[in-house]
């Protein structure tokens, strides 16, 4: 009897009918392929019926945290319950009894929501997303011709409005979404990418120069804050002092965007006018190695990005494998633009090789060819593999370290085009080429993030766009001038920022570039202080800062020079070293040790690399700032220890150590937060550069993923400042 019923069930699958199956009988049977439906109503048919239609899921029943089922192969991440029997491996929501969902159990015994797997099959995937087994019998969904408007018997999930950040197929009001997505891939590309959508007319009219407002006024952005700290406050008159250190500290003004009750930034279209709009080009790896979980998580992360771009921001997506294709031009993220972006991202499939250079070439061409330009421009590059088309293997004719060939000259910092479009790179998993991704970011002026844990990709993207969506300063430049006739500038230590010192060593500059809201920069300038018996006080340096307001597009110059002075007395007691200067010396010392250790490791000397890191850690622990419990020093020591562990042997270094070290070097050289390993949490000791807007965006990402962020993390994030502020 049961055998005949199962045959009817299989037949019904081919006819696109979802059948009710009594709960008790299902438990006593073990078919190879079945649909289970557990109704929670009293009048459920107790036998198979060809007219039975399942209940449509309610908004509370379906809260997807991953792309819709066209992204094949989503496995469970660390933060999701790992029982495949109770959780749909496609949408990661519950498959427990009484929730009104039809459930499909495949021949390989893996189960999914019927609407999830049916959509997966509809997009051409006929293998199990979990174990990759090829199915002989598959779920099939098609419209029933006798139903009004071609509606299907199986209603699609009613996605709740507040889950708009999850990637899903959205019906276009003008086009059939499937036909539209197909046309995105098949349409020929223009020779010139000048078909970008026109900017909002409001953005074309310069607004008031907000930096000229009174900084004490509420909701005023204010001006850049500049502070200076001499190494010691006094030097004896009769003594000279070579390599005397002066710290220059910058802090960008806060964003005038709205704040909630917990002083967290509100990212919404209503606050669009308080920041500079962005042109964002995402260059995404869809090679064969991205199949399954990686591609699904990438789609989810892109959905988060799309949801948080405003109507004045523009987005374009380029997908690359063996070749590269622009999926759609720079489009404003209005409601229609978001729909088209989500459709294009959801249509991504994985296959082919990894041609990073071609993806970047197309991304750079789009940036150069665009007819209109938003004030902020950036490229996000994500890859999980190594470029096998441009950078040859060690046995090839090109050097393995010739990574500059991957980057078009138009987006290189020294390319001569005047473009300031950094490439923020994300190395995904253990098999990506960390050296090339780090080089691409360094040459273009971007950051390199190492995404070790698959589930962190959305948080990593969130941290990056949290910064890009809060740019309040552009083209910032610090000007230095010796205030004493016999004083000479010896060096400027600014990490990856370009510096210059005049031939006579009397003046210099630091090219700072863009700053996110409340972002800080610290630069150490060393000077040679001469003997001077004639004065009680000596002026050393004059510091001036100029920058562009990205909203009004006007240049702003701080009117008052910040002058550094020290006392010159006949007799001076034991000098007290500035805590701020000592802290930044430690940061620079740690970064230098990381670079030296990395060089030793690349030459095969892991023992020497670990020794270098340990020596630096011991030296830092003996400094005055470390002895006083300075949190930055504690963080640096923890980071050095982590790097030592990741250099324990060649296997560990190749799989994660190199990427971890390079993402750390990128963070310290630019003084900007990067994702490292599985951490984007502001409570982590290594996140010393995370700005409030970055922290808020990461929290938003984690809240959307988990439903509610862990209360412990939120409390720590509020009580533990991201970075110690010099006073």
XYZ file of C-alpha atoms in Angstrom:
727
model
C 0.000 0.000 0.000
C 2.737 2.408 0.981
C 4.668 1.527 -2.157
C 1.829 2.656 -4.383
C 1.524 5.887 -2.423
C 5.194 6.654 -2.902
C 4.844 6.038 -6.626
C 2.005 8.534 -6.624
C 4.197 10.988 -4.738
C 6.954 10.718 -7.331
C 4.445 11.133 -10.125
C 3.070 14.212 -8.411
C 6.548 15.726 -8.346
C 6.676 15.564 -12.116
C 3.256 17.201 -12.256
C 4.356 19.990 -9.920
C 1.992 18.953 -7.148
C 2.937 19.166 -3.481
C 1.213 16.451 -1.489
C 0.362 16.116 2.157
C 1.899 13.064 3.777
C 0.698 11.875 7.181
C 3.397 12.411 9.814
C 3.200 8.918 11.343
C 3.416 7.106 8.032
C 6.411 9.153 6.981
C 8.304 8.044 10.016
C 7.665 4.404 9.145
C 8.874 4.729 5.575
C 12.212 5.412 3.924
C 11.722 6.372 0.288
C 14.625 7.366 -1.893
C 13.084 10.659 -2.899
C 10.123 12.350 -1.252
C 8.292 15.507 -0.286
C 7.238 15.903 3.313
C 4.731 18.461 4.478
C 3.838 18.918 8.128
C 0.716 21.075 8.358
C -0.233 22.828 11.506
C -3.964 22.989 10.802
C -6.667 20.617 11.944
C -8.337 19.948 8.600
C -5.337 18.461 6.814
C -6.153 15.588 4.441
C -5.081 12.251 5.861
C -4.272 10.786 2.470
C -2.597 11.860 -0.749
C -4.595 14.338 -2.755
C -3.682 15.835 -6.097
C -5.449 19.049 -5.124
C -3.616 19.590 -1.865
C -1.599 22.802 -1.796
C 0.801 23.617 1.052
C 0.473 26.662 3.201
C 2.484 29.641 2.074
C 5.294 30.398 4.474
C 4.714 33.385 6.662
C 7.325 36.145 6.967
C 8.275 34.891 10.397
C 8.826 31.365 9.120
C 11.400 32.241 6.508
C 14.310 34.495 7.388
C 17.065 33.616 4.934
C 20.642 34.529 5.742
C 22.026 33.273 2.440
C 21.253 33.819 -1.211
C 18.264 32.185 -2.830
C 18.745 28.656 -4.079
C 20.358 29.574 -7.369
C 23.593 29.702 -5.371
C 24.397 26.040 -5.240
C 26.214 24.191 -2.529
C 25.687 26.196 0.652
C 27.084 24.307 3.608
C 26.580 25.363 7.189
C 28.926 27.950 8.597
C 30.404 27.836 12.092
C 27.770 30.156 13.475
C 24.793 28.127 12.251
C 23.488 24.899 13.765
C 25.135 22.052 11.932
C 22.326 19.531 11.964
C 21.494 19.127 8.294
C 18.371 17.187 9.281
C 16.843 20.196 11.048
C 18.206 23.050 8.888
C 17.810 23.688 5.173
C 21.345 23.816 3.766
C 20.301 26.408 1.183
C 18.519 29.082 3.216
C 19.841 27.963 6.625
C 16.392 28.250 8.224
C 14.648 25.616 10.300
C 12.913 22.543 8.851
C 11.233 21.582 12.111
C 7.682 20.277 12.266
C 4.679 22.535 12.150
C 6.149 25.444 10.230
C 4.082 25.014 7.067
C 6.997 24.242 4.720
C 7.122 21.448 2.166
C 10.335 19.424 2.602
C 12.172 17.524 -0.126
C 14.408 14.585 0.836
C 16.776 13.565 -1.954
C 18.181 10.154 -2.864
C 21.368 11.019 -0.985
C 19.250 11.569 2.174
C 19.855 15.344 2.397
C 16.729 17.434 2.951
C 15.774 20.944 1.836
C 12.771 23.217 1.724
C 10.896 22.330 -1.455
C 10.727 25.916 -2.684
C 14.504 26.301 -2.110
C 15.601 23.197 -3.995
C 12.997 23.638 -6.734
C 14.409 27.074 -7.489
C 17.908 25.617 -7.399
C 16.943 23.029 -10.018
C 15.212 25.691 -12.062
C 18.563 27.445 -12.422
C 20.182 24.345 -13.831
C 21.625 22.699 -10.734
C 20.774 19.003 -10.679
C 23.243 17.838 -8.052
C 23.058 17.897 -4.275
C 24.338 21.240 -2.928
C 25.753 19.445 0.127
C 27.460 16.243 -1.100
C 27.506 17.000 -4.872
C 25.782 13.683 -5.669
C 24.053 13.610 -9.047
C 20.318 13.046 -8.712
C 18.221 10.798 -10.894
C 14.977 12.258 -9.589
C 14.699 15.998 -9.059
C 11.983 18.367 -7.800
C 10.335 20.319 -10.557
C 8.233 23.437 -10.395
C 6.305 24.971 -13.248
C 3.276 27.222 -13.580
C -0.065 25.470 -13.890
C -1.775 26.692 -17.031
C -5.249 26.465 -15.548
C -4.418 28.770 -12.650
C -5.022 32.510 -13.079
C -2.055 34.586 -14.287
C 0.101 31.493 -14.610
C 0.552 31.159 -10.853
C 2.383 28.110 -9.622
C 0.827 25.566 -7.311
C 3.871 25.976 -5.104
C 3.865 29.537 -3.865
C 7.329 31.134 -3.603
C 8.502 32.198 -0.181
C 7.019 35.470 0.952
C 10.282 37.179 1.841
C 9.749 39.685 4.648
C 10.383 43.303 3.863
C 13.016 43.744 6.590
C 15.144 40.991 5.059
C 15.786 42.949 1.881
C 19.528 42.663 2.469
C 19.504 38.926 1.686
C 20.170 38.157 -1.974
C 17.002 36.951 -3.664
C 15.381 37.040 -7.051
C 13.070 40.011 -7.318
C 10.479 40.282 -10.104
C 11.150 43.255 -12.305
C 8.125 45.452 -12.951
C 9.111 45.648 -16.612
C 10.866 42.393 -17.462
C 10.707 38.763 -16.592
C 13.602 38.436 -14.127
C 14.991 35.209 -15.584
C 14.990 36.616 -19.112
C 16.520 39.870 -17.835
C 19.356 38.124 -15.979
C 20.066 35.950 -19.004
C 20.341 39.031 -21.181
C 22.899 40.512 -18.795
C 25.309 37.718 -19.616
C 24.546 37.333 -23.317
C 24.428 40.980 -24.375
C 27.562 42.265 -26.057
C 29.574 44.840 -24.146
C 30.151 48.332 -25.535
C 33.644 49.351 -26.576
C 33.562 52.261 -24.141
C 31.963 52.106 -20.706
C 30.461 55.597 -20.852
C 26.907 54.374 -20.334
C 26.918 55.043 -16.589
C 23.714 56.402 -15.094
C 23.570 60.163 -14.695
C 24.163 61.425 -11.166
C 21.510 62.912 -8.954
C 21.087 66.568 -9.943
C 21.488 67.567 -6.300
C 25.004 66.188 -6.339
C 25.976 68.387 -9.286
C 25.328 71.594 -7.329
C 28.075 72.317 -4.781
C 26.615 72.655 -1.330
C 27.726 74.928 1.464
C 31.280 74.363 2.641
C 30.365 72.560 5.831
C 33.972 72.638 7.069
C 33.731 76.404 7.510
C 30.950 76.079 10.051
C 31.572 76.558 13.726
C 32.828 73.177 14.955
C 31.023 73.651 18.266
C 27.628 73.768 16.547
C 25.554 70.629 16.887
C 25.461 68.426 13.760
C 28.417 70.313 12.312
C 31.089 68.245 10.649
C 33.810 70.638 11.755
C 37.471 70.624 10.748
C 40.313 68.137 10.913
C 41.834 68.031 14.364
C 45.635 68.411 14.398
C 47.752 67.793 17.502
C 51.517 67.642 17.947
C 53.609 65.982 20.648
C 57.385 66.491 21.072
C 59.364 63.513 22.367
C 60.295 65.450 25.519
C 59.219 68.902 26.600
C 62.728 70.285 27.241
C 66.288 69.903 25.941
C 69.370 71.494 27.614
C 70.661 74.581 25.791
C 74.174 73.266 25.484
C 73.127 69.920 23.997
C 72.116 68.988 20.490
C 69.608 66.210 19.939
C 69.657 64.190 16.732
C 66.595 62.195 15.660
C 64.353 64.110 18.033
C 60.861 62.686 17.502
C 57.716 64.753 16.960
C 54.334 63.070 16.677
C 51.737 64.599 14.346
C 48.245 63.334 15.124
C 45.270 63.894 12.794
C 41.645 63.087 13.455
C 38.954 63.488 10.826
C 35.675 65.178 11.760
C 32.672 63.060 12.611
C 29.935 62.321 10.110
C 26.803 64.421 10.418
C 24.651 61.369 9.758
C 21.966 60.530 12.267
C 22.794 58.716 15.483
C 20.600 56.282 17.352
C 20.159 56.041 21.115
C 23.438 54.120 21.462
C 25.442 56.682 19.442
C 25.605 54.322 16.484
C 25.518 55.709 12.962
C 22.254 55.266 11.102
C 22.945 54.153 7.520
C 19.900 55.081 5.502
C 19.050 57.026 2.332
C 17.778 59.880 4.501
C 21.341 60.590 5.666
C 22.739 60.506 2.133
C 23.350 64.256 1.929
C 25.595 64.170 5.010
C 28.362 62.260 3.216
C 30.026 61.975 -0.153
C 28.299 59.545 -2.554
C 30.325 56.608 -3.869
C 31.060 54.959 -7.208
C 31.752 51.341 -6.233
C 32.972 48.691 -8.673
C 33.034 45.134 -7.329
C 35.283 42.659 -9.177
C 34.244 39.159 -8.096
C 35.936 35.812 -8.648
C 33.465 33.202 -9.956
C 36.012 30.571 -10.982
C 35.317 26.891 -10.448
C 36.886 26.902 -6.989
C 34.174 29.331 -5.804
C 31.445 26.700 -6.259
C 29.187 25.874 -3.371
C 29.515 27.605 -0.031
C 31.901 30.334 -1.176
C 29.665 31.570 -3.977
C 26.586 31.425 -1.777
C 28.254 33.485 0.950
C 29.586 35.935 -1.634
C 26.062 36.490 -2.922
C 24.793 37.072 0.592
C 27.589 39.569 1.268
C 26.864 41.425 -1.974
C 23.212 41.586 -0.988
C 24.242 43.318 2.217
C 26.362 45.830 0.278
C 23.552 46.558 -2.187
C 21.063 47.113 0.622
C 23.280 49.707 2.315
C 24.130 51.820 -0.722
C 22.002 54.942 -1.066
C 20.199 56.278 -4.155
C 23.095 58.650 -4.911
C 25.670 55.839 -4.728
C 26.375 53.877 -7.889
C 27.398 50.242 -8.237
C 28.711 48.074 -11.017
C 29.535 44.358 -10.791
C 32.231 42.618 -12.805
C 32.515 38.826 -12.622
C 35.671 37.068 -13.726
C 36.918 33.525 -14.159
C 38.904 32.641 -17.281
C 37.686 35.946 -18.699
C 35.722 38.880 -17.272
C 32.318 40.391 -17.947
C 30.588 43.524 -16.764
C 27.150 42.458 -15.585
C 25.664 45.945 -15.674
C 26.920 49.552 -15.920
C 27.372 51.950 -13.030
C 23.825 52.221 -11.796
C 22.362 54.332 -9.007
C 21.097 52.218 -6.140
C 17.510 53.354 -6.327
C 14.846 50.699 -5.765
C 15.006 49.697 -9.428
C 18.795 49.741 -9.435
C 18.902 47.493 -6.387
C 16.534 45.012 -7.984
C 18.697 44.763 -11.080
C 21.871 44.484 -8.997
C 20.371 41.696 -6.884
C 19.201 39.859 -9.974
C 22.645 40.081 -11.562
C 24.430 38.897 -8.407
C 21.957 36.065 -7.906
C 22.606 34.863 -11.467
C 26.309 34.234 -10.825
C 27.541 30.718 -11.457
C 31.026 29.327 -10.933
C 33.306 27.798 -13.559
C 36.642 28.301 -15.312
C 40.025 29.578 -14.194
C 41.207 32.702 -12.375
C 42.115 35.740 -14.466
C 42.500 38.514 -11.905
C 44.271 40.830 -14.354
C 41.360 40.738 -16.797
C 38.865 41.478 -14.027
C 40.916 44.463 -12.851
C 41.435 45.667 -16.405
C 37.700 45.788 -16.959
C 37.123 47.430 -13.566
C 39.719 50.109 -14.293
C 38.267 50.710 -17.757
C 34.862 51.290 -16.215
C 36.332 53.826 -13.775
C 38.222 55.659 -16.535
C 35.432 55.634 -19.155
C 32.554 56.745 -16.903
C 30.951 59.976 -18.036
C 29.953 61.102 -14.551
C 31.998 60.846 -11.359
C 30.863 60.646 -7.762
C 33.291 62.238 -5.276
C 34.424 58.864 -3.889
C 35.491 56.016 -6.153
C 36.685 52.575 -5.142
C 37.136 49.021 -6.407
C 36.548 45.910 -4.287
C 38.333 42.788 -5.520
C 37.625 39.336 -4.080
C 39.382 36.136 -5.138
C 40.043 32.707 -3.697
C 42.712 31.629 -6.180
C 45.895 32.525 -8.006
C 46.078 34.305 -11.340
C 47.319 31.744 -13.855
C 47.017 33.948 -16.926
C 49.233 36.975 -16.288
C 51.637 36.125 -13.462
C 53.492 32.968 -14.433
C 54.796 30.212 -12.168
C 58.387 30.319 -10.853
C 59.507 28.180 -13.764
C 57.945 30.522 -16.290
C 59.468 33.435 -18.158
C 58.153 36.068 -15.734
C 59.088 36.588 -12.119
C 56.517 35.410 -9.620
C 56.884 38.734 -7.833
C 55.960 40.811 -10.889
C 52.521 41.570 -9.497
C 52.473 45.083 -10.912
C 51.501 43.560 -14.261
C 48.137 42.630 -12.729
C 47.186 46.275 -12.171
C 46.270 48.633 -15.033
C 48.433 51.790 -14.955
C 45.317 53.972 -14.746
C 44.620 52.918 -11.142
C 48.200 52.737 -9.911
C 49.062 55.448 -7.400
C 52.035 56.501 -9.512
C 50.274 55.953 -12.824
C 50.160 59.656 -13.681
C 46.394 59.737 -14.383
C 45.518 61.623 -11.215
C 42.890 59.047 -10.307
C 42.561 58.175 -6.633
C 40.681 54.898 -6.862
C 42.033 52.393 -4.348
C 41.516 48.664 -4.840
C 40.502 47.030 -1.566
C 41.356 43.346 -1.960
C 39.909 40.358 -0.119
C 41.747 37.039 -0.140
C 39.203 34.287 0.433
C 40.238 30.932 1.934
C 43.571 29.134 2.159
C 44.315 28.880 -1.572
C 44.348 32.530 -2.626
C 47.577 34.291 -3.600
C 48.051 36.602 -0.613
C 51.212 38.156 -2.046
C 49.466 39.262 -5.232
C 46.365 40.541 -3.433
C 48.519 42.514 -0.998
C 50.569 43.967 -3.867
C 47.455 44.997 -5.781
C 46.087 46.856 -2.772
C 49.439 48.438 -1.910
C 50.140 49.699 -5.433
C 46.641 51.165 -5.808
C 46.384 52.648 -2.303
C 43.866 50.167 -0.902
C 43.881 47.626 1.913
C 44.244 43.833 1.904
C 41.936 41.697 4.053
C 42.379 37.988 4.737
C 39.079 36.112 5.024
C 40.039 32.818 6.616
C 36.628 31.771 7.936
C 34.006 31.557 5.196
C 31.271 33.028 7.358
C 33.186 36.309 7.885
C 32.958 37.512 4.278
C 29.863 39.644 4.885
C 31.386 41.214 7.992
C 34.585 41.962 6.045
C 32.608 43.686 3.284
C 30.559 45.521 5.910
C 33.690 46.885 7.575
C 35.026 48.115 4.231
C 31.865 49.875 3.069
C 31.350 51.260 6.574
C 34.436 53.314 5.807
C 33.701 54.078 2.150
C 30.245 55.374 3.060
C 31.679 57.834 5.588
C 34.370 59.741 3.661
C 34.483 63.284 5.075
C 37.942 64.388 3.907
C 39.720 64.020 0.555
C 43.176 64.881 -0.757
C 44.437 65.701 2.711
C 48.045 66.838 2.845
C 50.205 67.743 5.845
C 52.774 70.491 5.232
C 55.861 70.720 7.457
C 58.203 73.701 7.761
C 61.194 74.145 10.066
C 60.576 77.059 12.423
C 64.216 77.421 13.532
C 66.902 78.476 11.012
C 69.341 75.749 12.116
C 66.811 72.918 12.396
C 66.781 70.116 9.818
C 64.166 67.438 9.054
C 65.830 64.050 9.309
C 62.996 61.631 8.413
C 59.235 61.253 8.091
C 57.825 57.867 9.101
C 54.392 57.519 7.547
C 54.056 53.872 6.514
C 52.718 53.560 2.948
C 51.809 57.241 2.654
C 53.919 59.200 0.220
C 56.268 61.683 1.865
C 58.732 64.218 0.550
C 61.544 66.250 2.107
C 63.030 69.265 0.358
C 66.665 69.129 -0.668
C 67.639 71.604 2.045
C 65.732 69.529 4.662
C 63.820 72.644 5.712
C 60.361 71.512 4.617
C 58.438 68.367 3.868
C 54.955 66.961 3.266
C 52.783 63.884 3.814
C 50.146 62.907 1.238
C 47.327 61.544 3.419
C 44.459 61.298 0.907
C 40.949 60.306 2.017
C 39.839 60.001 5.618
C 36.735 58.285 6.947
C 34.645 59.912 9.663
C 36.635 60.065 12.936
C 39.561 58.222 11.363
C 42.955 58.950 12.910
C 46.497 59.134 11.537
C 49.800 59.322 13.405
C 53.093 60.279 11.771
C 56.530 60.473 13.406
C 58.862 63.201 12.170
C 62.479 63.207 13.371
C 64.529 66.397 13.380
C 68.055 67.332 14.406
C 67.812 69.873 17.232
C 70.880 72.178 17.291
C 72.636 73.779 20.260
C 71.097 77.138 21.126
C 72.287 79.159 24.132
C 70.243 82.227 23.278
C 66.648 81.285 24.057
C 64.494 79.769 26.754
C 62.005 78.359 24.261
C 62.637 77.018 20.762
C 60.142 76.601 17.938
C 60.819 73.431 15.986
C 58.145 72.839 13.339
C 55.135 74.533 11.812
C 52.433 72.050 10.820
C 49.631 72.924 8.412
C 46.891 70.757 6.886
C 44.931 71.292 3.669
C 42.200 69.055 2.252
C 39.147 68.948 0.004
C 35.562 68.919 1.222
C 34.060 65.994 -0.785
C 30.561 67.497 -0.682
C 31.249 71.121 -1.640
C 34.381 70.064 -3.587
C 36.196 73.138 -2.229
C 39.709 73.098 -0.806
C 39.970 73.872 2.895
C 43.060 75.131 4.676
C 43.389 75.336 8.433
C 44.121 78.982 9.085
C 46.324 78.600 12.135
C 49.649 76.784 11.931
C 50.233 74.250 14.653
C 53.670 75.129 16.007
C 55.786 72.633 17.966
C 57.883 74.177 20.767
C 60.266 72.898 23.446
C 61.953 74.514 26.452
C 65.708 75.207 26.400
C 66.993 75.490 29.974
C 70.475 75.496 31.441
C 69.789 72.576 33.776
C 67.056 69.968 33.204
C 66.141 67.034 35.410
C 65.276 63.553 34.230
C 63.294 64.045 30.974
C 59.831 62.501 30.770
C 59.188 60.839 27.422
C 55.786 61.538 25.888
C 53.490 58.518 26.204
C 51.936 59.318 22.807
C 55.328 59.334 21.075
C 56.389 56.115 22.799
C 53.166 54.393 21.753
C 53.654 55.263 18.082
C 57.286 54.224 18.193
C 56.097 50.839 19.391
C 53.613 50.606 16.546
C 56.261 51.392 13.967
C 58.734 49.006 15.599
C 56.172 46.201 15.514
C 55.347 46.852 11.852
C 59.049 46.776 10.946
C 59.477 43.475 12.817
C 56.514 42.001 10.935
C 58.012 43.033 7.596
C 61.416 41.588 8.508
C 59.865 38.352 9.754
C 57.862 38.010 6.569
C 61.015 38.475 4.474
C 62.812 35.800 6.512
C 59.885 33.403 6.152
C 59.780 33.885 2.381
C 63.454 32.873 2.279
C 62.637 29.703 4.197
C 63.940 30.838 7.589
C 60.863 30.368 9.746
C 62.971 29.937 12.880
C 64.589 33.309 12.284
C 61.197 34.876 11.558
C 59.753 33.636 14.847
C 62.862 34.870 16.673
C 62.463 38.365 15.205
C 58.856 38.554 16.345
C 59.713 37.286 19.825
C 62.535 39.826 20.211
C 60.198 42.642 19.231
C 57.549 41.396 21.645
C 60.027 41.409 24.526
C 61.263 44.878 23.608
C 57.729 46.273 23.489
C 56.895 44.820 26.892
C 59.730 46.830 28.450
C 58.654 50.242 27.122
C 57.050 52.851 29.345
C 53.724 52.704 27.519
C 53.556 48.915 27.866
C 54.430 49.075 31.559
C 51.617 51.563 32.042
C 49.138 49.105 30.496
C 48.673 50.889 27.169
C 46.071 48.991 25.170
C 47.758 49.519 21.817
C 50.919 47.894 23.145
C 48.908 44.988 24.523
C 47.269 44.597 21.113
C 50.612 44.695 19.297
C 52.061 42.020 21.579
C 49.006 39.806 21.030
C 49.308 40.258 17.271
C 53.026 39.398 17.282
C 52.284 36.251 19.267
C 49.570 35.226 16.799
C 52.005 35.672 13.918
C 54.585 33.517 15.692
C 52.031 30.711 15.936
C 51.187 31.052 12.245
C 54.877 30.653 11.394
C 55.240 27.437 13.405
C 55.951 25.387 10.271
C 55.896 25.702 6.500
C 52.423 24.184 6.088
C 50.793 26.602 8.535
C 52.635 29.570 7.058
C 51.612 28.724 3.487
C 47.957 28.107 4.391
C 47.331 31.122 6.637
C 50.502 32.683 8.052
C 51.518 34.643 4.981
C 48.021 36.083 4.466
C 47.662 36.950 8.151
C 51.001 38.782 8.228
C 50.295 40.663 4.989
C 46.848 41.787 6.114
C 48.477 43.020 9.341
C 51.141 44.912 7.407
C 48.446 46.458 5.219
C 46.517 47.586 8.279
C 49.534 49.153 9.998
C 51.003 50.754 6.878
C 47.730 52.560 6.098
C 46.495 52.801 9.715
C 43.185 51.414 8.525
C 41.200 48.392 9.703
C 41.405 45.146 7.732
C 39.810 41.751 8.260
C 42.350 39.261 9.558
C 41.696 35.563 9.915
C 38.163 35.292 11.278
C 38.095 38.652 13.067
C 36.317 41.878 12.185
C 35.046 42.341 15.717
C 35.849 45.707 17.276
C 36.412 43.911 20.593
C 39.371 42.081 19.050
C 42.719 43.465 20.114
C 43.948 43.664 16.521
C 41.165 46.039 15.433
C 43.000 49.157 16.586
C 42.004 51.221 13.530
C 38.285 50.470 13.275
C 36.236 53.678 13.100
C 32.796 54.081 14.716
C 31.063 53.805 11.331
C 32.968 50.603 10.557
C 32.054 49.173 13.952
C 28.403 50.069 13.478
C 28.262 48.479 10.013
C 29.886 45.255 11.243
C 27.426 45.149 14.139
C 24.587 45.599 11.671
C 25.941 42.712 9.582
C 26.225 40.448 12.615
C 22.775 41.461 13.834
C 21.228 40.579 10.486
C 23.043 37.256 10.380
C 22.394 36.063 13.908
C 19.049 37.767 14.515
C 20.579 39.490 17.555
C 24.283 40.097 18.134
C 25.811 38.486 21.190
C 25.199 40.838 24.110
C 28.702 40.245 25.429
C 30.210 41.578 22.216
C 27.956 44.613 22.165
C 28.821 45.530 25.737
C 32.525 45.196 25.045
C 32.270 47.212 21.861
C 30.662 50.057 23.804
C 33.095 49.965 26.714
C 36.339 49.267 24.853
C 37.404 52.134 22.563
C 38.597 51.021 19.151
C 41.763 53.071 19.455
C 43.478 54.969 22.276
C 43.242 58.694 21.649
C 46.287 60.848 22.341
C 45.519 63.551 24.834
